[in-house]
Amino acid sequence: MAGLYQAPIAANLVSSIRGASSTTSPPSSNTPSAIPTFAFTNSGASSTLAPTAPETSTKASFSTGYNKSGIIGYKNEEFTMALTSWKTFNFFDVSEVKFADGESASLFNSPEFSSIASGSENIFLGSSNGQIRILSSSFKVIRTFHAHDSGSITHIKQIAGTSLLITISEDLSNDPVLKLWALDKPDKKTGGPKCLSSLSVSNGRKQFPVSALATLDNVSQLAVGFANGSVTVIRGDLINDRGAKQRTVFESEEPITGVEFREGPTTTLYLATTGRILTLTISGRGQGQPAKNHEDNGCGLGCMTVDSDSGDIVVARDDAIYYYGINGRGPSYAYEGPKQLVRTFGDLVALVTQPRADAASKASLLRKFIGGGAEDRYRSSTFALLDTDLKYVAHTEMLPSQIRTVFAEWGDLFLLTLDGKLFRYHEKSLNQKLEILYQRDLYVLAINLAQKIGVDTAQRNAILRRYGDYLHKRGDYDTAMQQYLKAIDNTEPSQVIRKFLDSQRINNLIEYLEELHEHDKATVDHTTLLLNCYAKLKDTEKLEAFIKSGTNFDLETAIAMCRQGGYHDQAVFLSKKHGEHDRVVDILIEDSKRYDEALDYIHRREPDVAYSNLMRYARVLLENCPNDTTQLFIEYYVGQYRPKKDAPVAPTQATPGGAASAVQNLASFIPLPYRQATATPSSAPQDNQPLALSTEEAAAAAKADPPWVYKVPKPRTAFSSFVDHPEQFIVFLEACLNEADIDETDKVDLHTTLFEIYLDVAGSKTGQEKQKWEVKAKTLLDGQDMSMDASNVLLLSHLSDFRDGTVLVREQQGLRFDIFRSYASAGDTASVIKALRKYGPEEPQLYPAALAYFTSSPKILQEAGSELDVVLKKIDEDGLMAPLQVIQTLSTNATATMGMVKKYLSETIERERKEISNNRRLIESYRGETDAKRKEMEELSTKSAVFQTRRCSACGGSLDLPTVHFLCKHSFHQRCLNQVGDANVECPKCAPTNNNIRAFRKAQEESADRHDMFLDTLQRSRDKFGTISEFFGRGVMTAPASE
């Protein structure tokens, strides 16, 4: 920082600049004076007494682009823009700093105050007696140390981000002394900061004041400018005090008014004099070359600084503000008035000017720096803060006194006046700035400001929404919509949609809804509204573009709206695209009524999908496509389902135009939207065109593929689908029955259902047609693999009055008596006689039933004729009924007369008499035999037996002793019996007979207790009385003997 100078120093500086000015070209007529004026300015972080050289106003062209902030930029062409068109705002709160004590206040108004710098959260004040005072944020002196033994400290610079401080003291009798201090390292002797290095800055033994100071951030190079026009560059390791080299790199007859470094691929030193702007490469490519003259217009002292953000050099002249970049001069901004000071504060340019009336008098300017003009304190100055990117004035004010310096610290900007007043400029928050812009309807500037600062998306979108609301109120609906679209990410869609529900704004509404879908923020309602808008405008082209665009939207809603609006083809396209096969079929059938296409689409699907849709729409398809639907049912239910494919194209002979023909062939396979599965063939195929195979050939090719493996459903699941379609049902059932590997349960269902359908169709026909279907039903029953349940057949035959079916089933089931009973109940005497003759030999019980039937009425008896005698004869021969039972049967009614049964009765009575006579004789013989046996037993037990046998009954030889005689009159040699000492010796001759008798007796005794055997035999016996007699003889009914 440069500071206040003593009078002799100022006099020498003035004379130096005057001398330099006298050697330059005459000033332009646009400048108020050729004599330079002086201003107290701030260079980087230092301030110095600096003359302001008059400048010539220049204007040039420019080209726009994007600059460092991303808002507006410029190329290398020059440009001058008048600030009169810029908006002016009050983006800063200004307050005068109130010092806590009088000591701090007196420092800024002290005659010893010579220089100032800021940095590292402190303020550094240099004095004419060589002392440095360090102030805190409360403006209290926290540290004081003696920096120089002689001279006034005219420049102070604090290296940003470090604890290093550079000071320069001057007395104009010796070379300026430069020192580097480490504020964080105390000196053991003095207790102050440690001086890292100290050197005298050489100016070729010319005693001229230092007018400018610049340094790199690493303090490896420093540049010192002098009022005599020379620049000295110091290189070395000053931090470690390893020595430094000095070299005068530039000399000029014009005073140096500013030096600044610009780092990049090369390190460039920008030099400013009162009449020129030059650059000098001090390291990198081009080093050692002489200074390059950029422009023949210089600047005043303190009117050159560097933009720390971009690295560009900012120069303020009386006519404009100029930027110099890496490629030379950049944009410029016209701002008339003598410039006193230019500094940067963030992305703003701080500019101090003075009224032209104050700059007109040469004597007044000389008196200002020599110290003879006390009235300078009361002259006004203008202070402005400019945003050159966005082209607005952030703050401007007229101060009643001259400005000494401007510096920044603690996030605020400070301004010090000649009368010792310190003002704080605190930048307002972004929200406060935006409110100011909103009040003036400057929404574009608000958007650019927010973008430049880098606010988050939510806050930026809030500004865009307010801008959109503003434009909407003004009636600029299209531009308003553009703002809403930019803020779509975190804007509630309903807020925007409500503003554009008017039918005249439907195009804007469509644009917003489409953008919602592009950003995946659309809901079901938004999709519905968008499709309604398309439908209202009848914009089929946009509707198709929307559904084909791949934009994310609610599929259900889109399809529903297309169906509701009559856009059935579009709904089909959406459904096919997203694999909604069920919905495709539903639209084709329910909406488009394209039943053939729906059936074809079903036939092309996988088995599971095809089956579900086939069952869902079976009745509708059978109603409209009966044959094709039935065929599809048959293929699926017999396990031969194959998804249908497009008909292959038969290759044709190659022609010279083969390439084009091949492209056409390939194009025929590209699936187009809404293209039907089967296209109408042209009347005559053109040359070199592929020929599609016929339907029969395509079907044959499809059958060549193996059927798909899937679970074949039960046939009964399809039965309900064929209601009201008996002919197709019969075709389906017959096809299923022709399959060899059919399950037995399924076969029963198929036979039963087919039999029922046959009978149902026969019932609706007459004559030959009826007989035809009844023959089919009977043939089905006669089949070898007929597996119907008899009860079902009987029931169905009965309900359909199909007697042949009843008879046939009863015959197969052996229900002959039921067949006879059905004929009898129907009063069909001829059928009864026929059944009796056919089944009577195998079913004897039919004869008693026939006897009852024949005698049930005179008419039937007359129809039976001589058959009654045949029945009676059979009953009598086979003993099927007792005579009493026959009499009881005949006596139930008065139909049969005595004459009809006279022969039967006489024969029966005669036979009974003979049987009685025979039984009596048999009884008498049994009695005689029994009496003889009893008598013999009595004699054996009471009388002695005489044995007169002479021969052995076993060997036939003459008997000799020892001899054994039995009471049965048999005699044996003892040796022939083969038994010795056995008391229970039995006659060998009579033993078999006796064993049989004993076994028979034992069996009788055992069976006497088995009453169940008796009851069973009695029930199965035709002669009940004879059975009872037999068991009575066995002792079954004999009471057990008491013990």
PDB file of C-alpha atoms in Angstrom, residues 73-312:
ATOM      1  CA  GLY A  73     -18.210 -12.400 -22.792  1.00  0.00           C
ATOM      2  CA  TYR A  74     -16.049 -10.747 -25.333  1.00  0.00           C
ATOM      3  CA  LYS A  75     -13.467 -11.690 -27.857  1.00  0.00           C
ATOM      4  CA  ASN A  76     -10.301  -9.809 -28.661  1.00  0.00           C
ATOM      5  CA  GLU A  77     -12.095  -7.025 -30.475  1.00  0.00           C
ATOM      6  CA  GLU A  78     -12.341  -3.776 -28.604  1.00  0.00           C
ATOM      7  CA  PHE A  79     -15.619  -2.429 -27.390  1.00  0.00           C
ATOM      8  CA  THR A  80     -16.794   0.642 -25.541  1.00  0.00           C
ATOM      9  CA  MET A  81     -20.175   0.629 -23.821  1.00  0.00           C
ATOM     10  CA  ALA A  82     -21.656   3.694 -22.168  1.00  0.00           C
ATOM     11  CA  LEU A  83     -22.591   3.255 -18.539  1.00  0.00           C
ATOM     12  CA  THR A  84     -25.487   5.663 -18.962  1.00  0.00           C
ATOM     13  CA  SER A  85     -27.615   2.685 -20.131  1.00  0.00           C
ATOM     14  CA  TRP A  86     -26.776   0.630 -17.040  1.00  0.00           C
ATOM     15  CA  LYS A  87     -29.260   0.253 -14.256  1.00  0.00           C
ATOM     16  CA  THR A  88     -28.251   1.664 -10.905  1.00  0.00           C
ATOM     17  CA  PHE A  89     -29.092  -0.034  -7.626  1.00  0.00           C
ATOM     18  CA  ASN A  90     -28.331   0.267  -3.977  1.00  0.00           C
ATOM     19  CA  PHE A  91     -26.898  -3.165  -3.238  1.00  0.00           C
ATOM     20  CA  PHE A  92     -24.728  -1.994  -0.337  1.00  0.00           C
ATOM     21  CA  ASP A  93     -25.501  -0.800   3.178  1.00  0.00           C
ATOM     22  CA  VAL A  94     -23.215   2.107   4.082  1.00  0.00           C
ATOM     23  CA  SER A  95     -22.293   2.948   7.637  1.00  0.00           C
ATOM     24  CA  GLU A  96     -19.588   5.080   9.180  1.00  0.00           C
ATOM     25  CA  VAL A  97     -17.188   3.141  11.381  1.00  0.00           C
ATOM     26  CA  LYS A  98     -17.441   4.240  14.998  1.00  0.00           C
ATOM     27  CA  PHE A  99     -14.109   3.791  16.775  1.00  0.00           C
ATOM     28  CA  ALA A 100     -14.155   2.396  20.263  1.00  0.00           C
ATOM     29  CA  ASP A 101     -11.466   4.768  21.516  1.00  0.00           C
ATOM     30  CA  GLY A 102      -9.911   8.068  20.481  1.00  0.00           C
ATOM     31  CA  GLU A 103      -6.535   6.510  19.729  1.00  0.00           C
ATOM     32  CA  SER A 104      -7.879   4.492  16.815  1.00  0.00           C
ATOM     33  CA  ALA A 105      -9.730   7.477  15.404  1.00  0.00           C
ATOM     34  CA  SER A 106      -6.636   9.657  15.588  1.00  0.00           C
ATOM     35  CA  LEU A 107      -4.544   7.133  13.655  1.00  0.00           C
ATOM     36  CA  PHE A 108      -6.501   7.671  10.449  1.00  0.00           C
ATOM     37  CA  ASN A 109      -6.284  11.483  10.792  1.00  0.00           C
ATOM     38  CA  SER A 110      -2.712  11.666  12.072  1.00  0.00           C
ATOM     39  CA  PRO A 111      -0.053  13.609  10.117  1.00  0.00           C
ATOM     40  CA  GLU A 112       2.205  10.585  10.568  1.00  0.00           C
ATOM     41  CA  PHE A 113      -0.217   8.303   8.748  1.00  0.00           C
ATOM     42  CA  SER A 114       1.502   7.456   5.438  1.00  0.00           C
ATOM     43  CA  SER A 115       0.242   4.094   4.121  1.00  0.00           C
ATOM     44  CA  ILE A 116      -2.318   1.336   4.724  1.00  0.00           C
ATOM     45  CA  ALA A 117      -2.832  -2.345   3.815  1.00  0.00           C
ATOM     46  CA  SER A 118      -5.303  -5.073   4.713  1.00  0.00           C
ATOM     47  CA  GLY A 119      -5.169  -8.832   4.899  1.00  0.00           C
ATOM     48  CA  SER A 120      -5.116 -11.841   7.248  1.00  0.00           C
ATOM     49  CA  GLU A 121      -8.079 -10.397   9.166  1.00  0.00           C
ATOM     50  CA  ASN A 122      -6.117  -7.270  10.106  1.00  0.00           C
ATOM     51  CA  ILE A 123      -5.378  -3.734   8.962  1.00  0.00           C
ATOM     52  CA  PHE A 124      -1.785  -2.503   8.747  1.00  0.00           C
ATOM     53  CA  LEU A 125      -1.007   1.209   9.127  1.00  0.00           C
ATOM     54  CA  GLY A 126       2.360   2.640   8.106  1.00  0.00           C
ATOM     55  CA  SER A 127       3.700   5.903   9.487  1.00  0.00           C
ATOM     56  CA  SER A 128       6.308   8.451   8.507  1.00  0.00           C
ATOM     57  CA  ASN A 129       8.458   7.527  11.530  1.00  0.00           C
ATOM     58  CA  GLY A 130       8.908   3.925  10.361  1.00  0.00           C
ATOM     59  CA  GLN A 131       6.386   2.243  12.661  1.00  0.00           C
ATOM     60  CA  ILE A 132       3.742  -0.353  11.710  1.00  0.00           C
ATOM     61  CA  ARG A 133       0.495  -0.613  13.656  1.00  0.00           C
ATOM     62  CA  ILE A 134      -1.747  -3.666  13.354  1.00  0.00           C
ATOM     63  CA  LEU A 135      -5.506  -3.182  13.943  1.00  0.00           C
ATOM     64  CA  SER A 136      -8.094  -5.884  14.659  1.00  0.00           C
ATOM     65  CA  SER A 137     -11.628  -6.121  13.341  1.00  0.00           C
ATOM     66  CA  SER A 138     -12.734  -3.828  16.164  1.00  0.00           C
ATOM     67  CA  PHE A 139     -10.185  -1.249  14.951  1.00  0.00           C
ATOM     68  CA  LYS A 140      -8.105  -1.489  18.067  1.00  0.00           C
ATOM     69  CA  VAL A 141      -4.310  -1.506  17.912  1.00  0.00           C
ATOM     70  CA  ILE A 142      -3.241  -5.028  18.815  1.00  0.00           C
ATOM     71  CA  ARG A 143       0.419  -4.712  17.864  1.00  0.00           C
ATOM     72  CA  THR A 144       3.039  -2.075  17.067  1.00  0.00           C
ATOM     73  CA  PHE A 145       6.594  -2.572  15.877  1.00  0.00           C
ATOM     74  CA  HIS A 146       9.368  -0.428  14.394  1.00  0.00           C
ATOM     75  CA  ALA A 147       9.907  -1.502  10.796  1.00  0.00           C
ATOM     76  CA  HIS A 148      12.349   1.074   9.417  1.00  0.00           C
ATOM     77  CA  ASP A 149      14.931   3.280  11.073  1.00  0.00           C
ATOM     78  CA  SER A 150      14.695   6.077   8.550  1.00  0.00           C
ATOM     79  CA  GLY A 151      12.279   7.334   5.954  1.00  0.00           C
ATOM     80  CA  SER A 152       8.564   7.098   5.637  1.00  0.00           C
ATOM     81  CA  ILE A 153       6.774   3.819   4.986  1.00  0.00           C
ATOM     82  CA  THR A 154       5.166   4.599   1.658  1.00  0.00           C
ATOM     83  CA  HIS A 155       4.095   1.128   0.563  1.00  0.00           C
ATOM     84  CA  ILE A 156       2.719  -1.846   2.470  1.00  0.00           C
ATOM     85  CA  LYS A 157       1.538  -5.129   0.899  1.00  0.00           C
ATOM     86  CA  GLN A 158       0.244  -8.178   2.732  1.00  0.00           C
ATOM     87  CA  ILE A 159       0.570 -11.455   0.812  1.00  0.00           C
ATOM     88  CA  ALA A 160      -2.875 -13.069   0.774  1.00  0.00           C
ATOM     89  CA  GLY A 161      -3.142 -16.393   2.538  1.00  0.00           C
ATOM     90  CA  THR A 162       0.190 -16.027   4.325  1.00  0.00           C
ATOM     91  CA  SER A 163       1.682 -14.201   7.292  1.00  0.00           C
ATOM     92  CA  LEU A 164       4.115 -12.272   5.088  1.00  0.00           C
ATOM     93  CA  LEU A 165       4.183  -8.486   4.955  1.00  0.00           C
ATOM     94  CA  ILE A 166       6.194  -6.321   2.545  1.00  0.00           C
ATOM     95  CA  THR A 167       7.103  -2.735   3.414  1.00  0.00           C
ATOM     96  CA  ILE A 168       8.981  -0.015   1.531  1.00  0.00           C
ATOM     97  CA  SER A 169      10.376   3.101   3.150  1.00  0.00           C
ATOM     98  CA  GLU A 170      11.673   6.181   1.288  1.00  0.00           C
ATOM     99  CA  ASP A 171      13.515   9.422   2.192  1.00  0.00           C
ATOM    100  CA  LEU A 172      14.660  10.447  -1.320  1.00  0.00           C
ATOM    101  CA  SER A 173      18.255  10.744  -0.103  1.00  0.00           C
ATOM    102  CA  ASN A 174      18.896   7.047  -0.418  1.00  0.00           C
ATOM    103  CA  ASP A 175      17.535   4.119  -2.365  1.00  0.00           C
ATOM    104  CA  PRO A 176      14.171   2.821  -1.138  1.00  0.00           C
ATOM    105  CA  VAL A 177      14.465   0.014   1.401  1.00  0.00           C
ATOM    106  CA  LEU A 178      12.272  -3.075   0.973  1.00  0.00           C
ATOM    107  CA  LYS A 179      11.726  -5.493   3.833  1.00  0.00           C
ATOM    108  CA  LEU A 180       9.905  -8.824   4.098  1.00  0.00           C
ATOM    109  CA  TRP A 181       8.368  -9.614   7.486  1.00  0.00           C
ATOM    110  CA  ALA A 182       7.060 -12.881   8.962  1.00  0.00           C
ATOM    111  CA  LEU A 183       4.255 -11.805  11.265  1.00  0.00           C
ATOM    112  CA  ASP A 184       3.962 -15.239  12.855  1.00  0.00           C
ATOM    113  CA  LYS A 185       7.657 -15.438  13.775  1.00  0.00           C
ATOM    114  CA  PRO A 186       8.725 -13.140  16.637  1.00  0.00           C
ATOM    115  CA  ASP A 187      12.189 -11.621  16.749  1.00  0.00           C
ATOM    116  CA  LYS A 188      14.034 -12.660  19.898  1.00  0.00           C
ATOM    117  CA  LYS A 189      15.750  -9.292  20.298  1.00  0.00           C
ATOM    118  CA  THR A 190      12.981  -6.814  19.592  1.00  0.00           C
ATOM    119  CA  GLY A 191       9.925  -8.985  20.283  1.00  0.00           C
ATOM    120  CA  GLY A 192       8.388  -7.802  17.019  1.00  0.00           C
ATOM    121  CA  PRO A 193       7.908  -9.748  13.816  1.00  0.00           C
ATOM    122  CA  LYS A 194      10.938 -11.327  12.281  1.00  0.00           C
ATOM    123  CA  CYS A 195      12.456  -9.572   9.282  1.00  0.00           C
ATOM    124  CA  LEU A 196      13.153 -12.318   6.749  1.00  0.00           C
ATOM    125  CA  SER A 197      15.084 -10.141   4.324  1.00  0.00           C
ATOM    126  CA  SER A 198      15.967  -6.504   3.659  1.00  0.00           C
ATOM    127  CA  LEU A 199      17.346  -4.871   0.526  1.00  0.00           C
ATOM    128  CA  SER A 200      17.705  -1.506  -1.161  1.00  0.00           C
ATOM    129  CA  VAL A 201      15.822  -1.189  -4.414  1.00  0.00           C
ATOM    130  CA  SER A 202      18.096   0.136  -7.118  1.00  0.00           C
ATOM    131  CA  ASN A 203      16.934   2.851  -9.530  1.00  0.00           C
ATOM    132  CA  GLY A 204      20.197   3.568 -11.308  1.00  0.00           C
ATOM    133  CA  ARG A 205      21.250   6.054  -8.654  1.00  0.00           C
ATOM    134  CA  LYS A 206      18.331   8.232  -9.559  1.00  0.00           C
ATOM    135  CA  GLN A 207      16.402   9.477  -6.617  1.00  0.00           C
ATOM    136  CA  PHE A 208      12.783   9.202  -7.630  1.00  0.00           C
ATOM    137  CA  PRO A 209       9.848   8.024  -5.507  1.00  0.00           C
ATOM    138  CA  VAL A 210       8.352   4.561  -5.844  1.00  0.00           C
ATOM    139  CA  SER A 211       5.081   4.868  -7.738  1.00  0.00           C
ATOM    140  CA  ALA A 212       3.949   1.215  -7.982  1.00  0.00           C
ATOM    141  CA  LEU A 213       4.587  -2.165  -6.386  1.00  0.00           C
ATOM    142  CA  ALA A 214       3.582  -5.695  -7.467  1.00  0.00           C
ATOM    143  CA  THR A 215       4.594  -9.151  -6.316  1.00  0.00           C
ATOM    144  CA  LEU A 216       3.868 -12.763  -7.053  1.00  0.00           C
ATOM    145  CA  ASP A 217       2.053 -14.768  -4.409  1.00  0.00           C
ATOM    146  CA  ASN A 218       5.192 -16.780  -3.643  1.00  0.00           C
ATOM    147  CA  VAL A 219       7.297 -13.603  -3.393  1.00  0.00           C
ATOM    148  CA  SER A 220       9.779 -15.059  -5.887  1.00  0.00           C
ATOM    149  CA  GLN A 221       9.556 -11.935  -8.030  1.00  0.00           C
ATOM    150  CA  LEU A 222       8.689  -8.330  -7.243  1.00  0.00           C
ATOM    151  CA  ALA A 223       8.294  -5.382  -9.541  1.00  0.00           C
ATOM    152  CA  VAL A 224       8.882  -1.796  -8.361  1.00  0.00           C
ATOM    153  CA  GLY A 225       7.931   1.142 -10.554  1.00  0.00           C
ATOM    154  CA  PHE A 226       9.426   4.601 -10.193  1.00  0.00           C
ATOM    155  CA  ALA A 227       8.208   8.037 -11.067  1.00  0.00           C
ATOM    156  CA  ASN A 228      11.065   8.522 -13.492  1.00  0.00           C
ATOM    157  CA  GLY A 229       9.706   5.750 -15.754  1.00  0.00           C
ATOM    158  CA  SER A 230      11.938   2.858 -14.754  1.00  0.00           C
ATOM    159  CA  VAL A 231      10.873  -0.567 -13.464  1.00  0.00           C
ATOM    160  CA  THR A 232      13.082  -2.791 -11.356  1.00  0.00           C
ATOM    161  CA  VAL A 233      12.370  -6.523 -11.047  1.00  0.00           C
ATOM    162  CA  ILE A 234      13.678  -8.324  -7.962  1.00  0.00           C
ATOM    163  CA  ARG A 235      14.189 -12.078  -8.203  1.00  0.00           C
ATOM    164  CA  GLY A 236      15.293 -14.376  -5.440  1.00  0.00           C
ATOM    165  CA  ASP A 237      14.436 -16.331  -2.332  1.00  0.00           C
ATOM    166  CA  LEU A 238      13.497 -13.476  -0.036  1.00  0.00           C
ATOM    167  CA  ILE A 239      11.650 -15.703   2.371  1.00  0.00           C
ATOM    168  CA  ASN A 240      14.763 -17.702   3.246  1.00  0.00           C
ATOM    169  CA  ASP A 241      17.062 -14.645   2.715  1.00  0.00           C
ATOM    170  CA  ARG A 242      19.215 -16.458   0.181  1.00  0.00           C
ATOM    171  CA  GLY A 243      19.929 -13.364  -1.799  1.00  0.00           C
ATOM    172  CA  ALA A 244      18.136 -11.560  -4.585  1.00  0.00           C
ATOM    173  CA  LYS A 245      19.022 -10.098  -7.948  1.00  0.00           C
ATOM    174  CA  GLN A 246      17.742  -6.801  -9.222  1.00  0.00           C
ATOM    175  CA  ARG A 247      17.475  -5.694 -12.803  1.00  0.00           C
ATOM    176  CA  THR A 248      16.003  -2.651 -14.422  1.00  0.00           C
ATOM    177  CA  VAL A 249      13.718  -4.243 -17.040  1.00  0.00           C
ATOM    178  CA  PHE A 250      12.114  -1.095 -18.415  1.00  0.00           C
ATOM    179  CA  GLU A 251      12.954   2.566 -18.736  1.00  0.00           C
ATOM    180  CA  SER A 252      10.790   5.326 -20.080  1.00  0.00           C
ATOM    181  CA  GLU A 253      10.541   9.070 -20.088  1.00  0.00           C
ATOM    182  CA  GLU A 254       6.985   8.723 -18.794  1.00  0.00           C
ATOM    183  CA  PRO A 255       6.341   8.049 -15.099  1.00  0.00           C
ATOM    184  CA  ILE A 256       5.288   4.525 -14.135  1.00  0.00           C
ATOM    185  CA  THR A 257       1.698   4.658 -12.885  1.00  0.00           C
ATOM    186  CA  GLY A 258       1.077   0.922 -12.376  1.00  0.00           C
ATOM    187  CA  VAL A 259       2.660  -2.517 -12.430  1.00  0.00           C
ATOM    188  CA  GLU A 260       0.774  -5.836 -12.167  1.00  0.00           C
ATOM    189  CA  PHE A 261       1.692  -9.470 -12.671  1.00  0.00           C
ATOM    190  CA  ARG A 262      -0.438 -11.821 -14.723  1.00  0.00           C
ATOM    191  CA  GLU A 263       0.373 -15.487 -14.332  1.00  0.00           C
ATOM    192  CA  GLY A 264      -0.397 -18.134 -16.921  1.00  0.00           C
ATOM    193  CA  PRO A 265       1.691 -20.277 -19.259  1.00  0.00           C
ATOM    194  CA  THR A 266       4.131 -17.386 -18.971  1.00  0.00           C
ATOM    195  CA  THR A 267       4.473 -14.727 -16.289  1.00  0.00           C
ATOM    196  CA  THR A 268       3.689 -11.357 -17.788  1.00  0.00           C
ATOM    197  CA  LEU A 269       4.294  -7.992 -16.207  1.00  0.00           C
ATOM    198  CA  TYR A 270       1.835  -5.297 -17.238  1.00  0.00           C
ATOM    199  CA  LEU A 271       3.291  -1.798 -17.172  1.00  0.00           C
ATOM    200  CA  ALA A 272       1.320   1.417 -17.208  1.00  0.00           C
ATOM    201  CA  THR A 273       2.702   4.877 -17.790  1.00  0.00           C
ATOM    202  CA  THR A 274       0.956   8.129 -18.293  1.00  0.00           C
ATOM    203  CA  GLY A 275       0.933   7.496 -22.012  1.00  0.00           C
ATOM    204  CA  ARG A 276       1.192   3.756 -22.714  1.00  0.00           C
ATOM    205  CA  ILE A 277       0.180   0.227 -21.692  1.00  0.00           C
ATOM    206  CA  LEU A 278       2.953  -2.331 -22.149  1.00  0.00           C
ATOM    207  CA  THR A 279       3.632  -5.986 -21.356  1.00  0.00           C
ATOM    208  CA  LEU A 280       6.891  -7.622 -20.526  1.00  0.00           C
ATOM    209  CA  THR A 281       7.469 -11.392 -20.304  1.00  0.00           C
ATOM    210  CA  ILE A 282       9.646 -11.992 -17.278  1.00  0.00           C
ATOM    211  CA  SER A 283       9.530 -15.809 -17.218  1.00  0.00           C
ATOM    212  CA  GLY A 284       8.636 -18.493 -19.690  1.00  0.00           C
ATOM    213  CA  ARG A 285       8.554 -18.316 -23.453  1.00  0.00           C
ATOM    214  CA  GLY A 286       9.571 -14.890 -24.733  1.00  0.00           C
ATOM    215  CA  GLN A 287      11.584 -13.960 -21.671  1.00  0.00           C
ATOM    216  CA  GLY A 288      14.297 -11.358 -22.340  1.00  0.00           C
ATOM    217  CA  GLN A 289      12.449  -9.677 -25.163  1.00  0.00           C
ATOM    218  CA  PRO A 290      11.790  -5.939 -24.900  1.00  0.00           C
ATOM    219  CA  ALA A 291       8.510  -4.636 -23.575  1.00  0.00           C
ATOM    220  CA  LYS A 292       5.640  -4.870 -26.021  1.00  0.00           C
ATOM    221  CA  ASN A 293       3.531  -1.775 -26.486  1.00  0.00           C
ATOM    222  CA  HIS A 294      -0.174  -2.659 -26.349  1.00  0.00           C
ATOM    223  CA  GLU A 295      -1.739   0.730 -26.497  1.00  0.00           C
ATOM    224  CA  ASP A 296      -0.605   4.342 -26.763  1.00  0.00           C
ATOM    225  CA  ASN A 297      -2.853   5.422 -23.940  1.00  0.00           C
ATOM    226  CA  GLY A 298      -1.758   5.064 -20.377  1.00  0.00           C
ATOM    227  CA  CYS A 299      -3.534   5.731 -17.104  1.00  0.00           C
ATOM    228  CA  GLY A 300      -3.218   7.741 -13.938  1.00  0.00           C
ATOM    229  CA  LEU A 301      -1.521   6.598 -10.765  1.00  0.00           C
ATOM    230  CA  GLY A 302      -3.715   4.134  -8.925  1.00  0.00           C
ATOM    231  CA  CYS A 303      -5.898   3.571 -11.967  1.00  0.00           C
ATOM    232  CA  MET A 304      -4.569   0.107 -12.737  1.00  0.00           C
ATOM    233  CA  THR A 305      -5.377  -3.087 -10.819  1.00  0.00           C
ATOM    234  CA  VAL A 306      -5.800  -6.811 -11.359  1.00  0.00           C
ATOM    235  CA  ASP A 307      -8.976  -8.860 -11.163  1.00  0.00           C
ATOM    236  CA  SER A 308      -8.023 -11.649  -8.767  1.00  0.00           C
ATOM    237  CA  ASP A 309     -10.759 -13.940 -10.083  1.00  0.00           C
ATOM    238  CA  SER A 310      -9.934 -13.824 -13.791  1.00  0.00           C
ATOM    239  CA  GLY A 311      -6.394 -12.486 -13.732  1.00  0.00           C
ATOM    240  CA  ASP A 312      -7.368  -9.712 -16.180  1.00  0.00           C
TER     241      ASP A 312
END
